[in-house]
PDB file of C-alpha atoms in Angstrom:
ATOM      1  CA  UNK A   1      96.914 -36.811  75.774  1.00  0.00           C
ATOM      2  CA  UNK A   2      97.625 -36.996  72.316  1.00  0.00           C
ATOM      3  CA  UNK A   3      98.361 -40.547  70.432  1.00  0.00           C
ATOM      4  CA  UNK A   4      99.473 -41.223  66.586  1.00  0.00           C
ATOM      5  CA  UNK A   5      97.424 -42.416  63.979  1.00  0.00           C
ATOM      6  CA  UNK A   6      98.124 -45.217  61.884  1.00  0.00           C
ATOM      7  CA  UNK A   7      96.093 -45.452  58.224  1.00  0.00           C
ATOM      8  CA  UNK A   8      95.361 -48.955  57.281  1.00  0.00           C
ATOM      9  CA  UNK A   9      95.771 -48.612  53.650  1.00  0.00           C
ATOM     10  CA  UNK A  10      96.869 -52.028  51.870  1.00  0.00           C
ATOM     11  CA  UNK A  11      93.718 -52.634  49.993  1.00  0.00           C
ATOM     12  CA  UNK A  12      93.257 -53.756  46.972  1.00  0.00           C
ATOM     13  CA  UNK A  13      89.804 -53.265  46.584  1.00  0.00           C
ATOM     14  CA  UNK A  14      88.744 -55.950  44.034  1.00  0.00           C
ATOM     15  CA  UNK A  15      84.723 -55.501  45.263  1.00  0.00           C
ATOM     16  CA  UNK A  16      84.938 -52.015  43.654  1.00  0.00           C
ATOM     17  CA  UNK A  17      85.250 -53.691  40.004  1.00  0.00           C
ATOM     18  CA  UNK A  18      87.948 -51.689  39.115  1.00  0.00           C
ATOM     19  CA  UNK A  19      91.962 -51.651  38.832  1.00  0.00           C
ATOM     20  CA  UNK A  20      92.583 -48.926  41.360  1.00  0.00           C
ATOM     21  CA  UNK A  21      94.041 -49.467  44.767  1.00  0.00           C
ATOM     22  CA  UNK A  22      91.066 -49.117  47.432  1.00  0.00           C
ATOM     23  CA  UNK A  23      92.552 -46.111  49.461  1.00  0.00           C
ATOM     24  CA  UNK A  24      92.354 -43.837  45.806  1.00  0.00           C
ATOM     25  CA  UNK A  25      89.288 -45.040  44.915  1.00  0.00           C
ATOM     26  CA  UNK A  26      87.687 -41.443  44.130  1.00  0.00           C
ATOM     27  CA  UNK A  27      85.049 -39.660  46.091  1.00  0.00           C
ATOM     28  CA  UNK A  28      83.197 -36.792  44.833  1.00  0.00           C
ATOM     29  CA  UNK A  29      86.575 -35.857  42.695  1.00  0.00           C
ATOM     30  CA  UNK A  30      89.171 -36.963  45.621  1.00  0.00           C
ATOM     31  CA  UNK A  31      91.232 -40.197  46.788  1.00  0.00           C
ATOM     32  CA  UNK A  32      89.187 -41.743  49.539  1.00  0.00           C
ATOM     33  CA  UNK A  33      92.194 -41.974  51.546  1.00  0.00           C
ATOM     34  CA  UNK A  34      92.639 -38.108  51.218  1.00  0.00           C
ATOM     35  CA  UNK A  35      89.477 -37.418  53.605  1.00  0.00           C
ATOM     36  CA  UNK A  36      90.769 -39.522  56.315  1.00  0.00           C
ATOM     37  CA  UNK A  37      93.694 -37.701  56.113  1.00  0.00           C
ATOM     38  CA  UNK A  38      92.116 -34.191  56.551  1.00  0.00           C
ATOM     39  CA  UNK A  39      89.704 -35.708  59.297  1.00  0.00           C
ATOM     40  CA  UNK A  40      93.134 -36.838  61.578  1.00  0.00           C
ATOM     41  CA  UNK A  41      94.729 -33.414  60.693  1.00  0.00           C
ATOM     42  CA  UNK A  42      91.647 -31.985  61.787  1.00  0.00           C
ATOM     43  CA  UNK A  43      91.803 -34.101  65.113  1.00  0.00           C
ATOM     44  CA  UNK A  44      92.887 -31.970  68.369  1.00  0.00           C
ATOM     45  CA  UNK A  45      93.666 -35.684  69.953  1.00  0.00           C
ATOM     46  CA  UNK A  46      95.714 -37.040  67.083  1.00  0.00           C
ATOM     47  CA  UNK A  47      99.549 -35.612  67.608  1.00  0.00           C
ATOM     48  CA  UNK A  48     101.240 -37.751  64.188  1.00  0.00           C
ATOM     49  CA  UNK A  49      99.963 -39.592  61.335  1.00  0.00           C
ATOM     50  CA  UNK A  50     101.333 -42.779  60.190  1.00  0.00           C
ATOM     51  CA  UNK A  51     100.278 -44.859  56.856  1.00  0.00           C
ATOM     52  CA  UNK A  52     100.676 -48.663  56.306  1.00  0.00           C
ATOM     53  CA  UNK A  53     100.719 -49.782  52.721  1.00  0.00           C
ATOM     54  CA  UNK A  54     101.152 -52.690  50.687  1.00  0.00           C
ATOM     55  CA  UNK A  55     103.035 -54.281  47.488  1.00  0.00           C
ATOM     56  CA  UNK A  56      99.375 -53.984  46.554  1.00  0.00           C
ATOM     57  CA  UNK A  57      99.441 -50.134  46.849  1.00  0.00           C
ATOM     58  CA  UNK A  58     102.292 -48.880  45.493  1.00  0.00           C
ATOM     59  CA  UNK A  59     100.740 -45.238  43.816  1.00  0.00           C
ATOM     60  CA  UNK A  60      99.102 -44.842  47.170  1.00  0.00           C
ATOM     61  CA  UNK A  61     102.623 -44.861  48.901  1.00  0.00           C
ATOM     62  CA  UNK A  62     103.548 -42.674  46.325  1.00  0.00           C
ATOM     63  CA  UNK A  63     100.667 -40.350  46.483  1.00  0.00           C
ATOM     64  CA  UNK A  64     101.674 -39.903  50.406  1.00  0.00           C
ATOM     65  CA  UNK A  65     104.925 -37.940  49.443  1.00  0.00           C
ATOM     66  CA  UNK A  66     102.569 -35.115  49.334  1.00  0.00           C
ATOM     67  CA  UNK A  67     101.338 -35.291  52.843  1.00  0.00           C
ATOM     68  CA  UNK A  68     103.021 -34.879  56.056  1.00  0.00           C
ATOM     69  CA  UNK A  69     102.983 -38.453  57.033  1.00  0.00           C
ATOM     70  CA  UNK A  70     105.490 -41.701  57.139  1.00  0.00           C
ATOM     71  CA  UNK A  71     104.651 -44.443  55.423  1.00  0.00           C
ATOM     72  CA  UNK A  72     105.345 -48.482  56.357  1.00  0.00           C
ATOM     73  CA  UNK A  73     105.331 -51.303  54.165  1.00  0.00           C
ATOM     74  CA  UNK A  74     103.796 -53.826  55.265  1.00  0.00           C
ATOM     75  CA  UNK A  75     103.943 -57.593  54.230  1.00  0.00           C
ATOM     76  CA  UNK A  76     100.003 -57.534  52.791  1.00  0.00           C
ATOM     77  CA  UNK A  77      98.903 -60.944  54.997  1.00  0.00           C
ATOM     78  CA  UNK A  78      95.719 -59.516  56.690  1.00  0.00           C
ATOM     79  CA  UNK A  79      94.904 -56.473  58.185  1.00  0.00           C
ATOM     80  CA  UNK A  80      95.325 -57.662  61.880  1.00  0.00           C
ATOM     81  CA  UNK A  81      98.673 -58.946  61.195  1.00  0.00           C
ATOM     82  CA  UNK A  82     100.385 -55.785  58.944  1.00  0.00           C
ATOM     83  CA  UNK A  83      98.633 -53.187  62.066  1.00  0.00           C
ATOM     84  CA  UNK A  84     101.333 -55.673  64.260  1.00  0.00           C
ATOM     85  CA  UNK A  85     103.869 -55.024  61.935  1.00  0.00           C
ATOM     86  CA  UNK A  86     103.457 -51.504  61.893  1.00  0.00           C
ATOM     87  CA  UNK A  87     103.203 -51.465  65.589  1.00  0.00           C
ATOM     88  CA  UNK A  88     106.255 -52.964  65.924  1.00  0.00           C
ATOM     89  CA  UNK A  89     108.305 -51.077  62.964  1.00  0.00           C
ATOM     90  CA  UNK A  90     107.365 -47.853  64.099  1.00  0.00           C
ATOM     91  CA  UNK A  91     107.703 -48.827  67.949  1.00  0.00           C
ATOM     92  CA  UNK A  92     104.281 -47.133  68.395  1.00  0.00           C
ATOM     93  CA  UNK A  93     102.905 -46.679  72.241  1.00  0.00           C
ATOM     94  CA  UNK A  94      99.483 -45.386  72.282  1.00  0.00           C
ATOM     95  CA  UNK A  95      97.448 -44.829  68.976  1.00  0.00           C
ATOM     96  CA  UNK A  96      94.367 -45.007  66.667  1.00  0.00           C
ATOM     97  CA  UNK A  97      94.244 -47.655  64.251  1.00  0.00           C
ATOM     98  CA  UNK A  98      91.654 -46.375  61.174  1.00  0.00           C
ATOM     99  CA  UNK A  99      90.945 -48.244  57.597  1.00  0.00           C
ATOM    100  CA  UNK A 100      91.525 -45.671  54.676  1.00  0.00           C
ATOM    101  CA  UNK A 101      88.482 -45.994  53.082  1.00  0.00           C
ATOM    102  CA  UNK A 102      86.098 -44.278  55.919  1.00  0.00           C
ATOM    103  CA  UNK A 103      85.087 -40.796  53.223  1.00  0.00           C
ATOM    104  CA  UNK A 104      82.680 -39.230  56.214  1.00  0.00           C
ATOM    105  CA  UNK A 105      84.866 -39.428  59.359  1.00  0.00           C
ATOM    106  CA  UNK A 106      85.751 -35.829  60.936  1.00  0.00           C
ATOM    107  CA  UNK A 107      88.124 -34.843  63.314  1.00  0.00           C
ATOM    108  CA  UNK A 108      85.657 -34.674  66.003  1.00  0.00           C
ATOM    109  CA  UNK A 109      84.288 -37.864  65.995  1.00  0.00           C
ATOM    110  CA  UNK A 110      88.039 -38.723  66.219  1.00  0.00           C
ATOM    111  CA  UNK A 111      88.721 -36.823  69.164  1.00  0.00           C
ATOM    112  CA  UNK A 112      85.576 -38.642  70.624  1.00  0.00           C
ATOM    113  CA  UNK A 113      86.829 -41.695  70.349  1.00  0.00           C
ATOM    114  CA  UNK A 114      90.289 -40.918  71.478  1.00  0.00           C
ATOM    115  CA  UNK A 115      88.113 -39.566  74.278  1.00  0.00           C
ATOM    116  CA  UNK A 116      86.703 -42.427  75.481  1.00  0.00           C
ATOM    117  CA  UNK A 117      89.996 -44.247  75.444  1.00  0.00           C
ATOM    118  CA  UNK A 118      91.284 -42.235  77.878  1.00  0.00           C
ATOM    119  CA  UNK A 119      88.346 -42.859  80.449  1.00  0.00           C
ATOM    120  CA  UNK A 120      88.062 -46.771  79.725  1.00  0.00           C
ATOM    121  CA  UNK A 121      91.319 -47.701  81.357  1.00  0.00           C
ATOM    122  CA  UNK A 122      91.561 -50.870  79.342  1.00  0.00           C
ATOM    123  CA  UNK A 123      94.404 -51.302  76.587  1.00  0.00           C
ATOM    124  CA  UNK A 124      92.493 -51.257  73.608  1.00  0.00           C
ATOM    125  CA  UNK A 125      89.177 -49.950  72.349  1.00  0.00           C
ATOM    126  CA  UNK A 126      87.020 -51.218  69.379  1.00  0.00           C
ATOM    127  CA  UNK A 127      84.322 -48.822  67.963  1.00  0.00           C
ATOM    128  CA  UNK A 128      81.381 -50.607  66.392  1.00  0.00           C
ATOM    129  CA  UNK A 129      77.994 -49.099  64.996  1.00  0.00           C
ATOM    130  CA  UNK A 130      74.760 -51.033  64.987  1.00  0.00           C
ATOM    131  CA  UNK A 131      73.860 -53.482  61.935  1.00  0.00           C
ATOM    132  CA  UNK A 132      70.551 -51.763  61.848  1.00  0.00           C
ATOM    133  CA  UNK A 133      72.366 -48.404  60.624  1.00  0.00           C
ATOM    134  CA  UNK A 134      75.040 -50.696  58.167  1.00  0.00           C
ATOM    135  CA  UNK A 135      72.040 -51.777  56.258  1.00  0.00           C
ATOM    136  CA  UNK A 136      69.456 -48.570  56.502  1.00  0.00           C
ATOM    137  CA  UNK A 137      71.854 -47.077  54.480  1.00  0.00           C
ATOM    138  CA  UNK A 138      72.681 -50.129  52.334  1.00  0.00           C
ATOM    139  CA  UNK A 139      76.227 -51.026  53.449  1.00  0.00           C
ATOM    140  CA  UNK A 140      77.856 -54.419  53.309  1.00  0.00           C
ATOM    141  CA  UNK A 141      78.275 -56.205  56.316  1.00  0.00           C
ATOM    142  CA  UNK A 142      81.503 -58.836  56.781  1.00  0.00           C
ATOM    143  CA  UNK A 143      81.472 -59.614  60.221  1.00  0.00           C
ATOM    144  CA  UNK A 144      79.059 -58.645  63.064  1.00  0.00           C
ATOM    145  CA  UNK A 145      79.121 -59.780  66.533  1.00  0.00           C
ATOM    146  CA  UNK A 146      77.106 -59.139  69.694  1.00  0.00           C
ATOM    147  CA  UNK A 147      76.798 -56.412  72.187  1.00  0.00           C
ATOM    148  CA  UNK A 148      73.875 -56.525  74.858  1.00  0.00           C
ATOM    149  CA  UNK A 149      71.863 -59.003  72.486  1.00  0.00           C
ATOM    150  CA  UNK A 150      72.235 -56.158  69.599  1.00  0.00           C
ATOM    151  CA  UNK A 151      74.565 -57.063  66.517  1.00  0.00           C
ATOM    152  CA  UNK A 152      76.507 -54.143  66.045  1.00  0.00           C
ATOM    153  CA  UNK A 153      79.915 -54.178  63.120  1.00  0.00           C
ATOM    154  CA  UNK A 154      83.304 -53.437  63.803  1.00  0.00           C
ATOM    155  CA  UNK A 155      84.543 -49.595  61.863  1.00  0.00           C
ATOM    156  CA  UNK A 156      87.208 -49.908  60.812  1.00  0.00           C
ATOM    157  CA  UNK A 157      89.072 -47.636  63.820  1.00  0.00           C
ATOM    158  CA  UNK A 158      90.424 -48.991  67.009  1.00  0.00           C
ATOM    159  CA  UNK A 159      92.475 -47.172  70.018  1.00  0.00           C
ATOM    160  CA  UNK A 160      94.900 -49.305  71.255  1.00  0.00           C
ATOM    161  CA  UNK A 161      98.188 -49.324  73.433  1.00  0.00           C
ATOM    162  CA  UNK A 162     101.064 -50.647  71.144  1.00  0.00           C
ATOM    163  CA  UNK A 163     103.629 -51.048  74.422  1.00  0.00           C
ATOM    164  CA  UNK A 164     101.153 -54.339  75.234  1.00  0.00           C
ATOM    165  CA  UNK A 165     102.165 -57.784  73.851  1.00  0.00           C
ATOM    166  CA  UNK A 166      99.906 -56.677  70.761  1.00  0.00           C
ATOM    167  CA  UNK A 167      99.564 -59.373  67.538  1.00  0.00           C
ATOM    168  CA  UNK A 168     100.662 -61.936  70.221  1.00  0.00           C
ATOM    169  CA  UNK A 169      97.579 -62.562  72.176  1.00  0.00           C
ATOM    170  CA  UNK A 170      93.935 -60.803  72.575  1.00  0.00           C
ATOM    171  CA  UNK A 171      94.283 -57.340  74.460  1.00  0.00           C
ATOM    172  CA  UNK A 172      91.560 -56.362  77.005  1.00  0.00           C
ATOM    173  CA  UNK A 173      89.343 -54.163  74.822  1.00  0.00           C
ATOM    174  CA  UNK A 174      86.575 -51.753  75.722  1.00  0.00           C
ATOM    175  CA  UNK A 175      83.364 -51.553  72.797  1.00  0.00           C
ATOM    176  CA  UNK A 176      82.545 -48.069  71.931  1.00  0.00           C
ATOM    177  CA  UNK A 177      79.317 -48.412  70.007  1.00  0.00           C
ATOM    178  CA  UNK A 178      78.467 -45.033  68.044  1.00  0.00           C
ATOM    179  CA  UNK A 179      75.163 -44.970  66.199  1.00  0.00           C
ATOM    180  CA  UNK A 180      76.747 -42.245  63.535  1.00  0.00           C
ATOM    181  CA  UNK A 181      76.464 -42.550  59.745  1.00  0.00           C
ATOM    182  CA  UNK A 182      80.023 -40.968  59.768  1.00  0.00           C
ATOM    183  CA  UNK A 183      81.501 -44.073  60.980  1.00  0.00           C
ATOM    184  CA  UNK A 184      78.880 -46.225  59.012  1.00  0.00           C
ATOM    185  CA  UNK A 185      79.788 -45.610  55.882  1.00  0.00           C
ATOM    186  CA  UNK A 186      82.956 -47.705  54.150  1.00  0.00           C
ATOM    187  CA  UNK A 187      83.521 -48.231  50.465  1.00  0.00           C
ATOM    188  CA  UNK A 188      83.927 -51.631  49.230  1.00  0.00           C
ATOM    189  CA  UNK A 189      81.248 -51.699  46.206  1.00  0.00           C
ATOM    190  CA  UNK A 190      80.290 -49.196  43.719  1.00  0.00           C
ATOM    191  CA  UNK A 191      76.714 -48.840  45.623  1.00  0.00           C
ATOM    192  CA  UNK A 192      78.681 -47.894  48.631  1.00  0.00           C
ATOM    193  CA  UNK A 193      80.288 -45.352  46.753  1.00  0.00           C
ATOM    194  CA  UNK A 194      77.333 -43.805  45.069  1.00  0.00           C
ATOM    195  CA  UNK A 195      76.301 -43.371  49.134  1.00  0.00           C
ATOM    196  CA  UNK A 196      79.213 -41.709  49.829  1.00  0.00           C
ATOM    197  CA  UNK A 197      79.100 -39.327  47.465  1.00  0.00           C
ATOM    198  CA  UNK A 198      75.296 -38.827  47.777  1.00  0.00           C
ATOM    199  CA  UNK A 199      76.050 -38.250  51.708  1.00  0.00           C
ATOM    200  CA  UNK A 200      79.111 -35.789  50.989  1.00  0.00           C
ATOM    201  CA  UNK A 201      76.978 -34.043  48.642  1.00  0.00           C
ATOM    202  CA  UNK A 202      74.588 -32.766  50.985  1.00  0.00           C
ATOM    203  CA  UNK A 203      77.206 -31.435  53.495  1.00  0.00           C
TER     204      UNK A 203
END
């Protein structure tokens, strides 16, 4: 089974101390954003990519004329809120939700996840890495919640069937908890980019 992907890319990225919209913030010479991209073309599970931008990111719409993908506007209240609207704009069924600023994600960590979707049998999953892995290497932490007494963080990505009543009401969700630096590492402040790079570096 293959499902879309939809690109959460709406940020502004005002942590990053700069003017440019989060998904180009560049990485070792390249638009964060890009290497999300080439991990979901990459991706045996992921059949169509879809991006969701803002008011707030107009050169990253532009920017996507480039790529094979469609782009949505969405109305820029909060990121749970614009993935509804997106849902529900581009009628999607089944499909992985990912933030655009995720540099180390590959296509086989994707397929992985997609994986485990398709043996949960619940209508959504949420992947999550342990807290202990966020900080070892140095990454802000937002919002952390509990998983067998450890505090693991949300990543950004999420599987989830689009056909349910979603943006309306909590869906049933399985917790996919991946201990993998890949999935660890976001970029909201300039010491999360200097990680980044530092990480992409030694590939």
């Amino acid at each position: 089974m293959g499902v879309a992907a939809l690109v959460m890319a709406g940020g502004k990225g005002t942590r990053m101390g700069c003017n440019e919209e989060k998904p180009l913030v560049q990485v070792c010479g390249k638009p964060v954003i890009q290497y999300v991209l080439a991990a979901l073309d990459n991706a045996k599970k992921i059949d169509s990519i879809f991006v969701a931008v803002t008011a707030c990111t107009p050169k990253t719409a532009k920017l996507m004329e480039k790529f094979h993908v469609q782009v949505v506007e969405t109305p820029g209240n909060n990121y749970v809120s614009d993935m509804g609207y997106a849902v529900q704009a581009l009628k999607l069924g089944k499909f992985l939700a990912i933030a655009a600023d995720l540099p180390l994600v590959t296509g086989e960590v994707l397929d992985c996840i997609v994986e485990r979707y398709e043996r949960c049998g619940k209508p959504a999953l949420t992947v999550a890495v342990p807290i202990e892995t966020k900080k070892r290497l140095g990454m802000s932490v937002d919002y952390s919640f509990k998983m067998d007494e450890k505090d693991v963080v949300p990543t950004g990505i999420n599987v989830i069937d689009g056909s349910k009543r979603y943006g309306d009401e909590w869906l049933d969700q399985d917790i996919f908890l991946l201990d993998k630096a890949e999935l660890a590492v976001n970029i909201n402040t300039p010491q999360e980019l200097q990680t980044a790079e530092n990480m992409l570096a030694k590939r």
